[in-house]
PDB file of C-alpha atoms in Angstrom:
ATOM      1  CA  UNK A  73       6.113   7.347  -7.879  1.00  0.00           C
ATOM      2  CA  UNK A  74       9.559   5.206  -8.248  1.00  0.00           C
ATOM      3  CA  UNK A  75      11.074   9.114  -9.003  1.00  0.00           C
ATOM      4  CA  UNK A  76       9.282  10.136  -5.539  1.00  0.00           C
ATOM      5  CA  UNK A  77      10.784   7.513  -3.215  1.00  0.00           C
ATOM      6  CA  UNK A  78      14.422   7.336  -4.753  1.00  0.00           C
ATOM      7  CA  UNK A  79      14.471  11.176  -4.236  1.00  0.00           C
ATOM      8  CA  UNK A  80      13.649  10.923  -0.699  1.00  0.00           C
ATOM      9  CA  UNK A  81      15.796   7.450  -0.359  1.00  0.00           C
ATOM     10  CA  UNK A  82      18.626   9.471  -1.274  1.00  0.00           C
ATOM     11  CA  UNK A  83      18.220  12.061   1.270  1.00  0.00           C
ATOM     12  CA  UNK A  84      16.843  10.116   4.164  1.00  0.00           C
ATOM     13  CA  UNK A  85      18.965   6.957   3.651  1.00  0.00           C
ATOM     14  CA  UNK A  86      16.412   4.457   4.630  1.00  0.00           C
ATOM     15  CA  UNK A  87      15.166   1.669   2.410  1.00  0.00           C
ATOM     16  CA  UNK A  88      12.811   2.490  -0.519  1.00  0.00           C
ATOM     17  CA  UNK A  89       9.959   0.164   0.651  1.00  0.00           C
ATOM     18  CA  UNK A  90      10.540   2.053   4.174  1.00  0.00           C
ATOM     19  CA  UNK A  91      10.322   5.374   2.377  1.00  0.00           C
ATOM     20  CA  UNK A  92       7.271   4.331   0.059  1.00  0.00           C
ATOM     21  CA  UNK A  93       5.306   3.941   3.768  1.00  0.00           C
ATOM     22  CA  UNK A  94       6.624   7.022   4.837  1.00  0.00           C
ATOM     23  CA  UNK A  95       5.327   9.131   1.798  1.00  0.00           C
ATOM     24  CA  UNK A  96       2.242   7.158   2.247  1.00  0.00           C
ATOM     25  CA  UNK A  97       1.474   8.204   5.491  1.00  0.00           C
ATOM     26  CA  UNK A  98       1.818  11.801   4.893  1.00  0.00           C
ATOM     27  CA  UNK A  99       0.199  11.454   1.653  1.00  0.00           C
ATOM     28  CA  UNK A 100       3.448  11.560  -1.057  1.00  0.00           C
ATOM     29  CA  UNK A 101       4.022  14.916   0.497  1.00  0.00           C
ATOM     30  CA  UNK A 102       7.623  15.075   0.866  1.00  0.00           C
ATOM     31  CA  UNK A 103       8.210  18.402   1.829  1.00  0.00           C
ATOM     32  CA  UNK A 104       5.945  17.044   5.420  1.00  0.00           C
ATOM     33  CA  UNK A 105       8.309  14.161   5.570  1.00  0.00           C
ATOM     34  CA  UNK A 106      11.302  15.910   5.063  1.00  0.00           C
ATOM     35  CA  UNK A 107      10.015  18.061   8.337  1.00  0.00           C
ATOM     36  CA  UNK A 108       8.706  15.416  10.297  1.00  0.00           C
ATOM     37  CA  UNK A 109      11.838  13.000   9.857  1.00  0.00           C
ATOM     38  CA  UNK A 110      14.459  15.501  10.375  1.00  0.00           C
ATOM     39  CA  UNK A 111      12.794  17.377  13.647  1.00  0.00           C
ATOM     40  CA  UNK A 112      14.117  14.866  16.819  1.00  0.00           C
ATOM     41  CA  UNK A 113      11.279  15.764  18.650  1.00  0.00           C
ATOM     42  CA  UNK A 114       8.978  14.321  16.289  1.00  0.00           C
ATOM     43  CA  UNK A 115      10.966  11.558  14.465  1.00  0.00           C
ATOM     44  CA  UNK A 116      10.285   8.692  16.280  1.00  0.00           C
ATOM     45  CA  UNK A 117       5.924  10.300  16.454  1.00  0.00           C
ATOM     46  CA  UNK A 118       6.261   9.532  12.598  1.00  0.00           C
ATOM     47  CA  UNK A 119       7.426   6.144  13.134  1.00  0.00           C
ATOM     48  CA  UNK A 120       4.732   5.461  15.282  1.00  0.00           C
ATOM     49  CA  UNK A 121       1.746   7.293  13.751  1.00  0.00           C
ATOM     50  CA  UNK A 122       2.960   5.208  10.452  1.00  0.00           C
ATOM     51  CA  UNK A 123       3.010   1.835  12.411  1.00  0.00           C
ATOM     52  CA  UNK A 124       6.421   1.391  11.310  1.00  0.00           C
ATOM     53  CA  UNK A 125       9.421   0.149  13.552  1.00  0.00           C
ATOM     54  CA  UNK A 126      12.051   3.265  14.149  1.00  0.00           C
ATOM     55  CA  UNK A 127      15.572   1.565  12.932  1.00  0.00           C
ATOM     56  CA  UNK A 128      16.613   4.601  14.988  1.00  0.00           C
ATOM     57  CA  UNK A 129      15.609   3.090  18.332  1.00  0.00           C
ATOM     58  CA  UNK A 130      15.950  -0.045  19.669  1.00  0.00           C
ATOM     59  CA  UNK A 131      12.057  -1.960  19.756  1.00  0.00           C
ATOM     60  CA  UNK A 132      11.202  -3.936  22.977  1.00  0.00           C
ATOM     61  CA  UNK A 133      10.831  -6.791  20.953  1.00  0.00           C
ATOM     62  CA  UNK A 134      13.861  -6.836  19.187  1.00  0.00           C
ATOM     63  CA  UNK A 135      15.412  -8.510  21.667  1.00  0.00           C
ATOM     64  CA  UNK A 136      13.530 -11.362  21.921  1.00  0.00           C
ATOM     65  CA  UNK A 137      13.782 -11.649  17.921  1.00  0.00           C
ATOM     66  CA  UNK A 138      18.049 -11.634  18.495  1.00  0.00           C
ATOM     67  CA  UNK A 139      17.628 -13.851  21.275  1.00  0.00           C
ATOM     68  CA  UNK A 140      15.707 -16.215  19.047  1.00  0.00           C
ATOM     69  CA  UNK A 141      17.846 -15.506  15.836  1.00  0.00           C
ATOM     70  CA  UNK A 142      21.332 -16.653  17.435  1.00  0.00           C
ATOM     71  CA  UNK A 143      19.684 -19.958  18.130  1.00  0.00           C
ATOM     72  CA  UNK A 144      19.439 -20.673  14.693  1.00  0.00           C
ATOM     73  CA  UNK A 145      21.541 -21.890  11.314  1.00  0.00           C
ATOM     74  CA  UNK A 146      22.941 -19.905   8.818  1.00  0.00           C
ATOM     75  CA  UNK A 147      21.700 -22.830   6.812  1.00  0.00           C
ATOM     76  CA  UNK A 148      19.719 -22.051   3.183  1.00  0.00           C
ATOM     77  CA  UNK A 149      15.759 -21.843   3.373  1.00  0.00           C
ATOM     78  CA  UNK A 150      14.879 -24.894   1.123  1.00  0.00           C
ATOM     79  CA  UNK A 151      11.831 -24.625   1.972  1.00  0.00           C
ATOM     80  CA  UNK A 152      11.092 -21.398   0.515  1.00  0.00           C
ATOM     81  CA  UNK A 153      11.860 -22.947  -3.037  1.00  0.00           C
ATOM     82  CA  UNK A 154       8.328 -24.760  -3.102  1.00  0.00           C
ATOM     83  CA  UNK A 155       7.144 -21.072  -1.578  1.00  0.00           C
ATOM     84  CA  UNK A 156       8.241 -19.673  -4.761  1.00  0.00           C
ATOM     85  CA  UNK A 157      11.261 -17.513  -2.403  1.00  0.00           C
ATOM     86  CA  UNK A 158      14.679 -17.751  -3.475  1.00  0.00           C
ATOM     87  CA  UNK A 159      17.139 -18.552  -0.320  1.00  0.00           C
ATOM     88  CA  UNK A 160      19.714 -16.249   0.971  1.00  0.00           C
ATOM     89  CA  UNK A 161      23.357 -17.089  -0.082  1.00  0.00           C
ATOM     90  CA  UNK A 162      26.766 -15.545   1.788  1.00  0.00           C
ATOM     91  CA  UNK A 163      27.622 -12.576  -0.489  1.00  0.00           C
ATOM     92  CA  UNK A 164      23.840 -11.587  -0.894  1.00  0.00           C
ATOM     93  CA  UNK A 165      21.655 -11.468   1.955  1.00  0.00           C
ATOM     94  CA  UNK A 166      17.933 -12.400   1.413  1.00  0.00           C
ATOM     95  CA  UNK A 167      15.431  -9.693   1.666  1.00  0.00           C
ATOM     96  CA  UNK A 168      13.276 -12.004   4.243  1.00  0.00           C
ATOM     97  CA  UNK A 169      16.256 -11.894   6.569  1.00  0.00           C
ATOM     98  CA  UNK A 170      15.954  -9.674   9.602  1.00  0.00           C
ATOM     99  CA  UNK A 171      18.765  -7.020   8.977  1.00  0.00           C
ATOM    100  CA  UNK A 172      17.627  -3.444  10.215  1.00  0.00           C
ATOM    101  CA  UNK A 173      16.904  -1.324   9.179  1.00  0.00           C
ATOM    102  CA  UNK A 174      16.685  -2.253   5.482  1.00  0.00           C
ATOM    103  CA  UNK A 175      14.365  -5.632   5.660  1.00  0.00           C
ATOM    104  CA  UNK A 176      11.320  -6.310   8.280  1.00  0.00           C
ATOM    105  CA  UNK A 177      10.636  -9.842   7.691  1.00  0.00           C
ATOM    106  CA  UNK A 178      12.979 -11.901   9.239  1.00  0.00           C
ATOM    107  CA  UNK A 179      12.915 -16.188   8.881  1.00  0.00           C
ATOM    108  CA  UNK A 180      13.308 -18.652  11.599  1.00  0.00           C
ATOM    109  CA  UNK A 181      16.187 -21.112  10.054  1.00  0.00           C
ATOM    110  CA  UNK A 182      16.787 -24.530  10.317  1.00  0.00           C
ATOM    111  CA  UNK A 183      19.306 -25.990  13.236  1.00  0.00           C
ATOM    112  CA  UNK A 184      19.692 -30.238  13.486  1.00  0.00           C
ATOM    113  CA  UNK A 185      17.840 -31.262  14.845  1.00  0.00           C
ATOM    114  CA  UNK A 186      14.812 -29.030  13.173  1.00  0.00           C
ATOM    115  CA  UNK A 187      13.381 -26.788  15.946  1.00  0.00           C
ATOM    116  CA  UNK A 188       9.720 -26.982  15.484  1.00  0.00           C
ATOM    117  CA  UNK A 189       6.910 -24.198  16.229  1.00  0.00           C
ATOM    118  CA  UNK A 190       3.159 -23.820  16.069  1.00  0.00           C
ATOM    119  CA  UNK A 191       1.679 -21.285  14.188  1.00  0.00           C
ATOM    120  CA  UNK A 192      -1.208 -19.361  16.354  1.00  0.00           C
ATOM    121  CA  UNK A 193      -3.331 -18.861  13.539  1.00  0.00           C
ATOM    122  CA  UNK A 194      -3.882 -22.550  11.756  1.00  0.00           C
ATOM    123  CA  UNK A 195      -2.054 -23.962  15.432  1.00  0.00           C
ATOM    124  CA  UNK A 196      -0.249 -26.216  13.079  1.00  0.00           C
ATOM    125  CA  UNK A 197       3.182 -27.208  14.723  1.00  0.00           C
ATOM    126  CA  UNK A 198       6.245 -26.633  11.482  1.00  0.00           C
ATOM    127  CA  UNK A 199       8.830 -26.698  11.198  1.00  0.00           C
ATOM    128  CA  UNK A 200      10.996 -23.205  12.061  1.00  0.00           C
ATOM    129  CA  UNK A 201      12.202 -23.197   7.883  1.00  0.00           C
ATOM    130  CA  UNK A 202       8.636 -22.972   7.050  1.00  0.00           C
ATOM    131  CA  UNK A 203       7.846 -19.586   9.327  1.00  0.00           C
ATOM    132  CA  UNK A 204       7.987 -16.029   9.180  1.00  0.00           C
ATOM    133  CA  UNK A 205       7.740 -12.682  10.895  1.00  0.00           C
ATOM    134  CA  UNK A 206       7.993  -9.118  10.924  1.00  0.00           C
ATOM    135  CA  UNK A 207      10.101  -6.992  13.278  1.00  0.00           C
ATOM    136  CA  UNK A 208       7.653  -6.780  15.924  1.00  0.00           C
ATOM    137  CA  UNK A 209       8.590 -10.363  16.882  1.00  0.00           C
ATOM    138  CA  UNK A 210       5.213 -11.949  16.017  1.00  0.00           C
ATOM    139  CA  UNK A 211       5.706 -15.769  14.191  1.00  0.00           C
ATOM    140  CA  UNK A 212       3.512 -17.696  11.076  1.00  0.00           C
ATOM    141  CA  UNK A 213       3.912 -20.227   9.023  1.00  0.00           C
ATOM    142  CA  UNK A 214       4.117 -18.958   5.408  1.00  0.00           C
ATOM    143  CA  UNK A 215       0.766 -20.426   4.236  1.00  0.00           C
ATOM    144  CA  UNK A 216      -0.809 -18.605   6.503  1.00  0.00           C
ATOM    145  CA  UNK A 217       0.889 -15.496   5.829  1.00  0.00           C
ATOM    146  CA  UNK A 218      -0.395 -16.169   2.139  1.00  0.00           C
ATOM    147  CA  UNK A 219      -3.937 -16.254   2.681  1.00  0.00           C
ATOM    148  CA  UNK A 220      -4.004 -12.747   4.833  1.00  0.00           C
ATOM    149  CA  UNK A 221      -2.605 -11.319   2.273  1.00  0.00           C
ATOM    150  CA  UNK A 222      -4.385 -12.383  -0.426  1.00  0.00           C
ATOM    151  CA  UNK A 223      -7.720 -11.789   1.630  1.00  0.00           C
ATOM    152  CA  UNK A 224      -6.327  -8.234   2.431  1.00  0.00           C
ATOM    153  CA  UNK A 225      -5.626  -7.461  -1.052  1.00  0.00           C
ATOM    154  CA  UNK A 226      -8.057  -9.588  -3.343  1.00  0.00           C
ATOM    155  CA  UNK A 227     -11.492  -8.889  -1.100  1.00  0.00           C
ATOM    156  CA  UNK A 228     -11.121  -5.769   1.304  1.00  0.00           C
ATOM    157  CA  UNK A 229      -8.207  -4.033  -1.631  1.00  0.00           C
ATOM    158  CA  UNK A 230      -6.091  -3.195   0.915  1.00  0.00           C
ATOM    159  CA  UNK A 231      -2.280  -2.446  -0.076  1.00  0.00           C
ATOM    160  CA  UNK A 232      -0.431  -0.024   2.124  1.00  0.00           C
ATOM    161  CA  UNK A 233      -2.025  -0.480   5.208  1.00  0.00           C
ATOM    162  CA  UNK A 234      -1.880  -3.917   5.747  1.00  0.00           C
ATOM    163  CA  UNK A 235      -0.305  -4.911   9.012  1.00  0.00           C
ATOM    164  CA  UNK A 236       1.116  -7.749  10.933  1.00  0.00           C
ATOM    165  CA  UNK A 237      -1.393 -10.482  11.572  1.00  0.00           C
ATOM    166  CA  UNK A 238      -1.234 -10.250  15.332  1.00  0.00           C
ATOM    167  CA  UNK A 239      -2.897  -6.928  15.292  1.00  0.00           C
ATOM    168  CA  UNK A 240      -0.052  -4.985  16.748  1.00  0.00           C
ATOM    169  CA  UNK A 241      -0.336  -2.593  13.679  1.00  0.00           C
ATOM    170  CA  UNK A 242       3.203  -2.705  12.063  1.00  0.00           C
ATOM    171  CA  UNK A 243       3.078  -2.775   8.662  1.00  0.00           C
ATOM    172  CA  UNK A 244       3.672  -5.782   5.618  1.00  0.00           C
ATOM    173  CA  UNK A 245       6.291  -3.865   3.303  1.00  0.00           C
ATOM    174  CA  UNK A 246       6.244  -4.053  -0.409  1.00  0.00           C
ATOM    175  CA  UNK A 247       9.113  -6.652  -0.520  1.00  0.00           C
ATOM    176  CA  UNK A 248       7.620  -9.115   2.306  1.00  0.00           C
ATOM    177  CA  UNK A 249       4.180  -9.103   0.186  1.00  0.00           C
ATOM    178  CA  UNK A 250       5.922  -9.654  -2.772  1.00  0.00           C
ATOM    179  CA  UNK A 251       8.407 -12.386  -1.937  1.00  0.00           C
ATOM    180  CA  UNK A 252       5.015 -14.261  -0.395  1.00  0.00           C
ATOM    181  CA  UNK A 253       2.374 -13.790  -2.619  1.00  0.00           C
ATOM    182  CA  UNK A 254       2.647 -16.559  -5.709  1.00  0.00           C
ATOM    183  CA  UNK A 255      -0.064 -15.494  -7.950  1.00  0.00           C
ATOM    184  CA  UNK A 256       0.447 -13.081 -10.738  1.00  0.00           C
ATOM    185  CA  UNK A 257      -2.902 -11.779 -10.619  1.00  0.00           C
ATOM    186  CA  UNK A 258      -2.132 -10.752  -6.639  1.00  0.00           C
ATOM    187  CA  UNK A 259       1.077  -9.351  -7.438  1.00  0.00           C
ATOM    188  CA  UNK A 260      -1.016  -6.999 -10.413  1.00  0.00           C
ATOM    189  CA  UNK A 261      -3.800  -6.306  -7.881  1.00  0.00           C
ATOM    190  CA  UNK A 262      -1.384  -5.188  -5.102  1.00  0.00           C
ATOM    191  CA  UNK A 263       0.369  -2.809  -7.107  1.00  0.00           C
ATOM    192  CA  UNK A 264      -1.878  -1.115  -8.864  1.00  0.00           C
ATOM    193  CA  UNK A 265      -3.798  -0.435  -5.469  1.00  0.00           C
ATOM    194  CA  UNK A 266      -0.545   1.008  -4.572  1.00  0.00           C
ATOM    195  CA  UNK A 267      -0.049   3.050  -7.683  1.00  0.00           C
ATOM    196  CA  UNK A 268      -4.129   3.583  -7.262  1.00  0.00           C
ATOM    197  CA  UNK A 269      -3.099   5.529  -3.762  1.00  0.00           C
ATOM    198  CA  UNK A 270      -0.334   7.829  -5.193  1.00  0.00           C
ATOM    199  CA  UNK A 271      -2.263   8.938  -8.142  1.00  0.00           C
ATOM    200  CA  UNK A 272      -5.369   9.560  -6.010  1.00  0.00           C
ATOM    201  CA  UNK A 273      -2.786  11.680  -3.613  1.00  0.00           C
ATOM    202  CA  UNK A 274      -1.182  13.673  -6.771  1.00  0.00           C
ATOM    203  CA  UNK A 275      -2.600  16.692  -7.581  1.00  0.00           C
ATOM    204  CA  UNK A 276      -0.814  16.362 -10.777  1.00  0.00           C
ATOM    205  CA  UNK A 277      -1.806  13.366 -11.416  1.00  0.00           C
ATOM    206  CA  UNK A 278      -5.493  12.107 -12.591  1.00  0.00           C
ATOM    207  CA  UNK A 279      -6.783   8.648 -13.898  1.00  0.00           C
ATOM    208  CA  UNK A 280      -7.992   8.557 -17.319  1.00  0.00           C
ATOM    209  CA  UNK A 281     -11.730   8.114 -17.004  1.00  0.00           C
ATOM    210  CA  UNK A 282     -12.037   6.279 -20.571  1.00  0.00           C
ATOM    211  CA  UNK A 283     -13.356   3.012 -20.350  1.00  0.00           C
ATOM    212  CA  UNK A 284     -11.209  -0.079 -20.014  1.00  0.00           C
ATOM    213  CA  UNK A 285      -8.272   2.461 -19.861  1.00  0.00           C
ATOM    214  CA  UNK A 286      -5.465   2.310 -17.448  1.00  0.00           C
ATOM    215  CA  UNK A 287      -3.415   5.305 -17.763  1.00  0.00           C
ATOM    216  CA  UNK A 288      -2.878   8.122 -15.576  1.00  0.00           C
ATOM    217  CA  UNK A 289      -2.152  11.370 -16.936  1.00  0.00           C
ATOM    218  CA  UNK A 290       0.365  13.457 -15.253  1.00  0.00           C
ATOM    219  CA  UNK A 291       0.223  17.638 -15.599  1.00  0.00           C
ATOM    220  CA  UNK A 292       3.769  18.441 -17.494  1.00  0.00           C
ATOM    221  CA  UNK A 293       3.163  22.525 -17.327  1.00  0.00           C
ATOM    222  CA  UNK A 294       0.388  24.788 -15.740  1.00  0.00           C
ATOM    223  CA  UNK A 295      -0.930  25.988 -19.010  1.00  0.00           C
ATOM    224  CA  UNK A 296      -4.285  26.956 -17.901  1.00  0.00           C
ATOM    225  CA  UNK A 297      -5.421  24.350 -20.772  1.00  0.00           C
ATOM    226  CA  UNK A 298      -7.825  21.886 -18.906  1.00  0.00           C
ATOM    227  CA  UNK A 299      -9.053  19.714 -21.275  1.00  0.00           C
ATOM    228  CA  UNK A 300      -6.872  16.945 -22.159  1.00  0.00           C
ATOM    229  CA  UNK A 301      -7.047  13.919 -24.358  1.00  0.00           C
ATOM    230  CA  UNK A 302      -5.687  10.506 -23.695  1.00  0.00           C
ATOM    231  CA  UNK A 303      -3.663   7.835 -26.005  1.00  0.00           C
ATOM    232  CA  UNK A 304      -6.961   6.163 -25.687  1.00  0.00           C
ATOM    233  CA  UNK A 305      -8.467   9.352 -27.482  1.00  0.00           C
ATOM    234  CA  UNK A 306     -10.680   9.659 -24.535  1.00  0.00           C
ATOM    235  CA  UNK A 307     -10.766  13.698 -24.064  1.00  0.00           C
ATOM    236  CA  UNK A 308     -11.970  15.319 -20.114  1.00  0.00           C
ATOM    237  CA  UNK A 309     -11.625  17.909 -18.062  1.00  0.00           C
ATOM    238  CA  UNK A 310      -8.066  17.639 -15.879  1.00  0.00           C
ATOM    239  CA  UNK A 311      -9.489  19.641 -12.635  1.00  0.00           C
ATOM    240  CA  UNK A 312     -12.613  18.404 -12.234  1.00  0.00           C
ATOM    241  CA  UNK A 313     -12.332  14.552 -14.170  1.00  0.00           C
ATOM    242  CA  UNK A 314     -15.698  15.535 -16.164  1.00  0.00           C
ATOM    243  CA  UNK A 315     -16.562  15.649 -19.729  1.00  0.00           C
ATOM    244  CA  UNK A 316     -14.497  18.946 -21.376  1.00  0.00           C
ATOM    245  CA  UNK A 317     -16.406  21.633 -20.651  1.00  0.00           C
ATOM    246  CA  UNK A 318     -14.147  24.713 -21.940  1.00  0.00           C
ATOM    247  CA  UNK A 319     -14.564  27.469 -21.527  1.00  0.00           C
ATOM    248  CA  UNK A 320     -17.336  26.728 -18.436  1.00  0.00           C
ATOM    249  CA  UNK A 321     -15.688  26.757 -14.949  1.00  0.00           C
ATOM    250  CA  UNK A 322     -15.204  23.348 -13.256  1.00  0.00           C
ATOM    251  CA  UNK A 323     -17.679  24.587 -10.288  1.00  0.00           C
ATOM    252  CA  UNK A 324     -20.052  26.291 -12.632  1.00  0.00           C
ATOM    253  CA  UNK A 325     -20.573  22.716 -14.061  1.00  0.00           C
ATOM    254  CA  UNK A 326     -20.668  21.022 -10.721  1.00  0.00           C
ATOM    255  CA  UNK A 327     -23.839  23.751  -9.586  1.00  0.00           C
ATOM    256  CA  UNK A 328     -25.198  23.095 -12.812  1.00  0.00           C
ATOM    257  CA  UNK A 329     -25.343  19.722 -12.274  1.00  0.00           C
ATOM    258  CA  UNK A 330     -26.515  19.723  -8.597  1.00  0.00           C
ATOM    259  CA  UNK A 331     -28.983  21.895 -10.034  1.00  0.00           C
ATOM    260  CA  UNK A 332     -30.413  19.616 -12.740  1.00  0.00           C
ATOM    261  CA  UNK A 333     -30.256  16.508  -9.837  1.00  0.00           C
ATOM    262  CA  UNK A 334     -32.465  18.567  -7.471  1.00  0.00           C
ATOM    263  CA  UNK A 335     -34.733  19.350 -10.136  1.00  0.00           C
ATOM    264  CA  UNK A 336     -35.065  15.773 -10.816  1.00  0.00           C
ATOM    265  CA  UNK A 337     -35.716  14.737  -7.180  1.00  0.00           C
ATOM    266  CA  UNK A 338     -38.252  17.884  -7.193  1.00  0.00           C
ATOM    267  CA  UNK A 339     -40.177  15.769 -10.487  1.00  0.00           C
ATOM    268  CA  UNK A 340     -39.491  12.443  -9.015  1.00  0.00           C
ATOM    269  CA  UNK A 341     -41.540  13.737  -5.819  1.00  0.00           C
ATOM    270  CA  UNK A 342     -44.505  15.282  -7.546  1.00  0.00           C
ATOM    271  CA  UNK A 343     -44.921  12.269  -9.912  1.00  0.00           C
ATOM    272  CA  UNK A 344     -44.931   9.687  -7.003  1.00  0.00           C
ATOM    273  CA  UNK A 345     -46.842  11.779  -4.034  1.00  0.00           C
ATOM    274  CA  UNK A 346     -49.269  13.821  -6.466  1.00  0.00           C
ATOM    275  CA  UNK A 347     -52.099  13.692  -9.474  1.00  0.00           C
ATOM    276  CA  UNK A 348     -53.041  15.573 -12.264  1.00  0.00           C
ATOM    277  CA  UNK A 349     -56.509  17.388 -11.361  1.00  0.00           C
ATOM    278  CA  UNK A 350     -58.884  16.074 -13.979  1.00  0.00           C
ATOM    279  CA  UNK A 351     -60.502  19.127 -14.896  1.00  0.00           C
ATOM    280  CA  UNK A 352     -57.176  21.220 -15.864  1.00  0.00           C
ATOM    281  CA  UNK A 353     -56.183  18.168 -17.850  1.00  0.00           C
TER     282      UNK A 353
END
């Protein structure tokens, strides 16, 4: 996956969370996005079908995020210490920190005095150190931003679509999830969903059915073999995901199969609607 975006990074010369939604929304095909990105009457359609903001083209909310952004310091986010975020220094530019195209979070900073705001989800007035937003303008305070997530993630698994809180449909990148999100077991969850999604969209590419097993088995050479066996020793079928069944054809196996299900509905019928007549038995 990693291979898949810094390929396209390279060519496209956006940011490789930016290019991971991208791939995602034409389903890690990269010859599509290749098409779709390069073809100016359809560039900024991709943006927009993929409810991300085109760095190409100036938003209509950008400028109220500038307007807002020259107001404040320059000062370091102490805040974001206890928030488990590391502030931004001179030479190296925090990834929260507005700067297009490359990061979509931005941070309201401190001036003196403090200029205060109230969050429209927990309508909690903060201070402006201890909020957040993406690129579509739209403000929380970072505790807030922590339990979406984690409810978006933990009990709906959502990872790449997952968008800004205000329901305008731009989407939380990898980085902004990541620099929020405290607990380990999140961080786990969210990226395996996200390595769940590429696999799933890999045709060379297939989950290892064995139990407890967490490896994903990648096709190296089209050797017509299609039975493979797992580190875990766990041995299956790569087309199909079934028991090996060489040299049987994957949809011989799946009629077979139907067939011996509809034979079992067929039994389950007669036992439960019919009797045995007593004099033949």
């Amino acid at each position: 996956m990693f291979e898949c975006v810094k390929k396209v990074k390279e060519t496209i010369k956006l940011p490789s969370t930016t290019v991971r939604l991208l791939l995602q929304h034409v389903h890690w095909n990269e010859q599509r996005l290749m098409e779709q990105f390069f073809d100016p009457d359809y560039q900024d359609k991709l943006f927009r079908d993929a409810n991300i903001v085109n760095p190409f083209k100036k938003s209509p909310n950008v400028d109220g995020v500038e307007d807002l952004k020259r107001q404040l310091s320059s000062s370091p986010l102490h805040s974001f210490r206890r928030q488990g975020l590391t502030p931004s220094t001179p030479s190296t530019p925090s990834p929260m920190i507005m700067t297009p195209p490359s990061s979509p979070l931005i941070n309201l900073k401190p001036v003196t005095p403090i200029i205060e705001h109230t969050c429209v989800i927990c309508c909690v007035t903060k201070s402006s150190n201890e909020m957040g937003g993406l690129k579509c303008g739209h403000v929380f305070c970072i505790e807030c931003w922590q339990y979406y997530l984690i409810s978006k993630i933990m009990d709906e698994g959502i990872s790449e679509t997952i968008s800004c809180p205000a329901k305008c449909n731009i989407r939380v990148d990898d980085i902004t999830v990541l620099h929020i999100i405290e607990s380990q077991d999140v961080r786990n969850k969210y990226q395996y969903l996200i390595t769940n999604s590429f696999v799933q969209c890999n045709r060379k590419m297939r989950w290892c059915p064995g139990k407890n097993c967490k490896n994903a088995i990648k096709e190296l050479l089209s050797s017509g073999v299609t039975t493979v066996t797992c580190t875990c020793h766990t041995s299956f079928c790569f087309q199909c995901g079934d028991d090996g069944h060489e040299p049987i054809k994957c949809e011989w196996l799946r009629r077979w199969h139907k067939k011996c299900q509809d034979d079992s509905e067929t039994s389950n019928w007669i036992a439960a609607n019919t009797k045995d007549c007593p004099k033949c038995h």
